[in-house]
Amino acid sequence: SVPLVTQKMIELSLAKGMSPMSPIGFVYFGSFISKRGDLSSGYRYVKVALSLLDKVGKESAGEVISIATQVKIFVEPIQAALEYHDDGYAASMVAGDVSNALLNTMLKRGCMYVAGVKLQTMREEYDKFERLAKENNQSKSILLVQVQQVQRDVLRLIGSDEEVTIPEEEKLIASNSSVLKSFFFRNAHISFMFRSYDDAKEYVSKFYECR
């Protein structure tokens, strides 16, 4: 339904004129076609979405920037592109949009892992995110659980004996496909890093079995 809805938003925007919600249509459509393999066209759509924010208003800026940046990191240098999430966080907080403020923060922290940021720096950043989530009554949110899954890997790679307990993880794994896929992906990665290749292969298979 997302492709149809976003395509309709774009059609209405082109026919009737741009509205404050038009950037959402362009950015989600760009993200969708990027996932389908047309990264070049997807990148153009997200750039259109970002340029529209200055013309039609920034009510949706936090959400638009969060999605756009996840396309940008596949085109632009990831270390530089990640900084856009700081803009997304700031725009969300100005609009009182805590959910997208946390989303931008979580996405940046998650991508730092593959951008080669020092593990100790990441450990400190994850601690900050956890405090931010709890301060905004998001201690049981999916975003926090997914960040804690990465945090657990970081601590293992550092060699820390500190345990990361995620009370909601088991429940969310059973009910949320996104958390389940993240769980399998993280376990496949950490198993591979510690050369537990049979476990890594099993988790990869389970990851691809998820729908």
Short mmCIF file of C-alpha atoms in Angstrom, two decimals:
data_model
loop_
_atom_site.label_atom_id
_atom_site.label_comp_id
_atom_site.label_asym_id
_atom_site.label_seq_id
_atom_site.Cartn_x
_atom_site.Cartn_y
_atom_site.Cartn_z
CA SER A 1 0.00 0.00 0.00
CA VAL A 2 2.93 2.39 0.67
CA PRO A 3 3.95 2.67 -3.02
CA LEU A 4 0.35 3.35 -4.08
CA VAL A 5 -0.24 5.93 -1.36
CA THR A 6 3.00 7.79 -2.00
CA GLN A 7 2.48 7.72 -5.75
CA LYS A 8 -1.00 9.18 -5.24
CA MET A 9 0.46 11.90 -2.99
CA ILE A 10 2.91 12.83 -5.73
CA GLU A 11 0.20 12.84 -8.41
CA LEU A 12 -2.03 15.11 -6.30
CA SER A 13 0.89 17.41 -5.50
CA LEU A 14 1.77 17.79 -9.18
CA ALA A 15 -1.86 18.30 -10.19
CA LYS A 16 -3.11 20.52 -7.35
CA GLY A 17 0.05 22.11 -6.04
CA MET A 18 2.54 21.30 -3.31
CA SER A 19 1.45 21.08 0.32
CA PRO A 20 3.37 20.69 3.61
CA MET A 21 2.83 16.93 3.30
CA SER A 22 4.15 16.65 -0.28
CA PRO A 23 7.78 16.01 0.83
CA ILE A 24 6.61 12.85 2.63
CA GLY A 25 5.22 11.44 -0.61
CA PHE A 26 8.41 12.13 -2.54
CA VAL A 27 10.78 10.82 0.15
CA TYR A 28 8.91 7.57 0.76
CA PHE A 29 8.58 6.93 -2.96
CA GLY A 30 12.30 7.59 -3.37
CA SER A 31 13.07 5.20 -0.54
CA PHE A 32 10.80 2.54 -2.04
CA ILE A 33 12.32 2.57 -5.51
CA SER A 34 15.81 2.65 -3.99
CA LYS A 35 15.00 -0.57 -2.13
CA ARG A 36 13.79 -2.01 -5.43
CA GLY A 37 17.23 -1.40 -6.93
CA ASP A 38 16.87 1.95 -8.71
CA LEU A 39 19.10 3.91 -6.34
CA SER A 40 19.81 6.69 -8.83
CA SER A 41 16.12 7.58 -9.29
CA GLY A 42 15.42 7.10 -5.60
CA TYR A 43 18.20 9.52 -4.74
CA ARG A 44 16.68 12.14 -7.06
CA TYR A 45 13.27 11.78 -5.40
CA VAL A 46 14.65 12.21 -1.87
CA LYS A 47 16.58 15.30 -2.99
CA VAL A 48 13.33 16.73 -4.36
CA ALA A 49 11.66 15.99 -1.01
CA LEU A 50 14.41 17.79 0.90
CA SER A 51 14.34 20.81 -1.42
CA LEU A 52 10.56 21.11 -0.94
CA LEU A 53 10.94 21.59 2.81
CA ASP A 54 12.15 25.16 2.28
CA LYS A 55 9.22 25.92 -0.01
CA VAL A 56 6.19 24.33 1.67
CA GLY A 57 7.18 24.33 5.33
CA LYS A 58 9.11 22.06 7.64
CA GLU A 59 6.29 20.41 9.58
CA SER A 60 7.43 17.00 8.31
CA ALA A 61 11.17 17.78 8.22
CA GLY A 62 12.19 15.28 10.91
CA GLU A 63 10.48 12.36 9.18
CA VAL A 64 11.61 13.40 5.70
CA ILE A 65 15.25 13.81 6.75
CA SER A 66 15.29 10.46 8.55
CA ILE A 67 14.14 8.59 5.43
CA ALA A 68 16.17 10.67 2.97
CA THR A 69 19.41 10.16 4.88
CA GLN A 70 19.01 6.39 4.75
CA VAL A 71 19.07 6.68 0.95
CA LYS A 72 21.87 9.26 0.94
CA ILE A 73 24.28 6.97 2.81
CA PHE A 74 24.31 4.64 -0.20
CA VAL A 75 25.30 7.48 -2.54
CA GLU A 76 27.29 9.94 -0.46
CA PRO A 77 30.17 9.13 1.94
CA ILE A 78 28.45 7.54 4.92
CA GLN A 79 30.51 9.40 7.52
CA ALA A 80 29.35 12.75 6.11
CA ALA A 81 25.79 11.74 5.27
CA LEU A 82 25.14 10.58 8.83
CA GLU A 83 25.37 14.16 10.04
CA TYR A 84 22.05 14.89 8.31
CA HIS A 85 20.37 12.91 11.08
CA ASP A 86 21.46 15.66 13.49
CA ASP A 87 19.42 18.09 11.35
CA GLY A 88 16.51 15.66 11.47
CA TYR A 89 16.75 15.46 15.24
CA ALA A 90 16.81 19.25 15.60
CA ALA A 91 13.87 19.74 13.21
CA SER A 92 11.84 17.10 15.06
CA MET A 93 12.45 18.67 18.44
CA VAL A 94 11.43 22.11 17.14
CA ALA A 95 8.17 20.56 15.93
CA GLY A 96 7.66 18.65 19.18
CA ASP A 97 7.94 15.36 17.29
CA VAL A 98 9.71 13.14 19.82
CA SER A 99 9.21 9.92 17.83
CA ASN A 100 11.08 11.18 14.77
CA ALA A 101 13.70 12.85 16.97
CA LEU A 102 14.42 9.41 18.47
CA LEU A 103 14.23 7.78 15.04
CA ASN A 104 16.91 10.10 13.63
CA THR A 105 19.07 9.48 16.69
CA MET A 106 18.63 5.71 16.45
CA LEU A 107 19.35 5.58 12.71
CA LYS A 108 22.53 7.60 13.15
CA ARG A 109 23.70 5.35 16.00
CA GLY A 110 22.92 2.24 13.97
CA CYS A 111 24.86 3.42 10.93
CA MET A 112 27.84 4.51 13.02
CA TYR A 113 28.45 0.80 13.48
CA VAL A 114 29.14 0.29 9.76
CA ALA A 115 30.83 3.68 9.31
CA GLY A 116 33.87 2.62 11.29
CA VAL A 117 33.29 4.80 14.35
CA LYS A 118 35.40 3.76 17.34
CA LEU A 119 33.64 1.21 19.51
CA GLN A 120 34.19 3.15 22.73
CA THR A 121 32.62 6.24 21.13
CA MET A 122 29.68 4.13 20.05
CA ARG A 123 29.30 2.77 23.56
CA GLU A 124 29.01 6.31 24.91
CA GLU A 125 26.55 7.29 22.17
CA TYR A 126 24.30 4.31 22.90
CA ASP A 127 24.28 5.20 26.59
CA LYS A 128 23.15 8.73 25.63
CA PHE A 129 20.38 7.36 23.40
CA GLU A 130 19.12 5.07 26.15
CA ARG A 131 18.91 7.99 28.58
CA LEU A 132 17.14 10.12 25.94
CA ALA A 133 14.59 7.38 25.27
CA LYS A 134 13.83 6.91 28.95
CA GLU A 135 13.53 10.66 29.53
CA ASN A 136 10.85 10.74 26.82
CA ASN A 137 8.95 7.70 28.14
CA GLN A 138 10.19 5.46 25.34
CA SER A 139 11.84 2.82 27.54
CA LYS A 140 9.79 0.05 25.92
CA SER A 141 9.89 1.34 22.33
CA ILE A 142 10.99 -0.72 19.35
CA LEU A 143 13.66 1.88 18.59
CA LEU A 144 15.29 1.40 21.99
CA VAL A 145 15.22 -2.39 21.66
CA GLN A 146 16.92 -2.24 18.26
CA VAL A 147 19.60 0.12 19.55
CA GLN A 148 20.20 -2.11 22.57
CA GLN A 149 20.69 -5.07 20.23
CA VAL A 150 23.55 -3.22 18.54
CA GLN A 151 24.84 -2.01 21.90
CA ARG A 152 25.10 -5.63 23.05
CA ASP A 153 27.31 -6.42 20.05
CA VAL A 154 29.51 -3.38 20.68
CA LEU A 155 30.14 -4.48 24.27
CA ARG A 156 31.07 -7.97 23.13
CA LEU A 157 33.51 -6.60 20.55
CA ILE A 158 35.07 -4.34 23.16
CA GLY A 159 35.49 -7.34 25.43
CA SER A 160 33.27 -5.96 28.19
CA ASP A 161 31.57 -8.27 30.68
CA GLU A 162 28.68 -5.80 30.98
CA GLU A 163 25.31 -7.35 30.18
CA VAL A 164 22.62 -5.56 28.18
CA THR A 165 19.23 -6.72 29.37
CA ILE A 166 16.32 -6.06 27.05
CA PRO A 167 13.11 -6.99 28.91
CA GLU A 168 10.84 -6.32 25.92
CA GLU A 169 12.99 -8.14 23.37
CA GLU A 170 11.42 -11.59 23.63
CA LYS A 171 7.90 -10.21 23.39
CA LEU A 172 8.75 -7.99 20.42
CA ILE A 173 10.60 -10.78 18.62
CA ALA A 174 7.43 -12.83 18.79
CA SER A 175 5.18 -10.04 17.56
CA ASN A 176 7.22 -7.69 15.35
CA SER A 177 8.90 -8.86 12.14
CA SER A 178 11.23 -5.84 12.05
CA VAL A 179 12.65 -6.64 15.50
CA LEU A 180 12.88 -10.32 14.57
CA LYS A 181 14.88 -9.56 11.42
CA SER A 182 17.13 -7.22 13.37
CA PHE A 183 17.67 -9.96 15.97
CA PHE A 184 18.70 -12.52 13.33
CA PHE A 185 20.90 -10.02 11.49
CA ARG A 186 22.73 -8.94 14.63
CA ASN A 187 23.30 -12.54 15.72
CA ALA A 188 24.52 -13.52 12.27
CA HIS A 189 26.99 -10.63 12.26
CA ILE A 190 28.37 -11.21 15.74
CA SER A 191 28.64 -14.97 15.14
CA PHE A 192 30.63 -14.28 11.99
CA MET A 193 32.90 -11.80 13.80
CA PHE A 194 33.72 -14.45 16.41
CA ARG A 195 34.15 -17.11 13.70
CA SER A 196 31.12 -19.16 14.72
CA TYR A 197 30.38 -19.80 11.07
CA ASP A 198 27.75 -22.50 11.53
CA ASP A 199 25.75 -20.22 13.81
CA ALA A 200 26.21 -17.33 11.38
CA LYS A 201 24.90 -19.44 8.51
CA GLU A 202 21.87 -20.51 10.54
CA TYR A 203 21.00 -16.94 11.51
CA VAL A 204 21.41 -15.73 7.92
CA SER A 205 18.97 -18.42 6.76
CA LYS A 206 16.46 -17.38 9.41
CA PHE A 207 16.92 -13.73 8.42
CA TYR A 208 15.97 -14.46 4.81
CA GLU A 209 13.05 -16.61 5.89
CA CYS A 210 11.45 -13.58 7.58
CA ARG A 211 8.71 -11.85 5.66
#
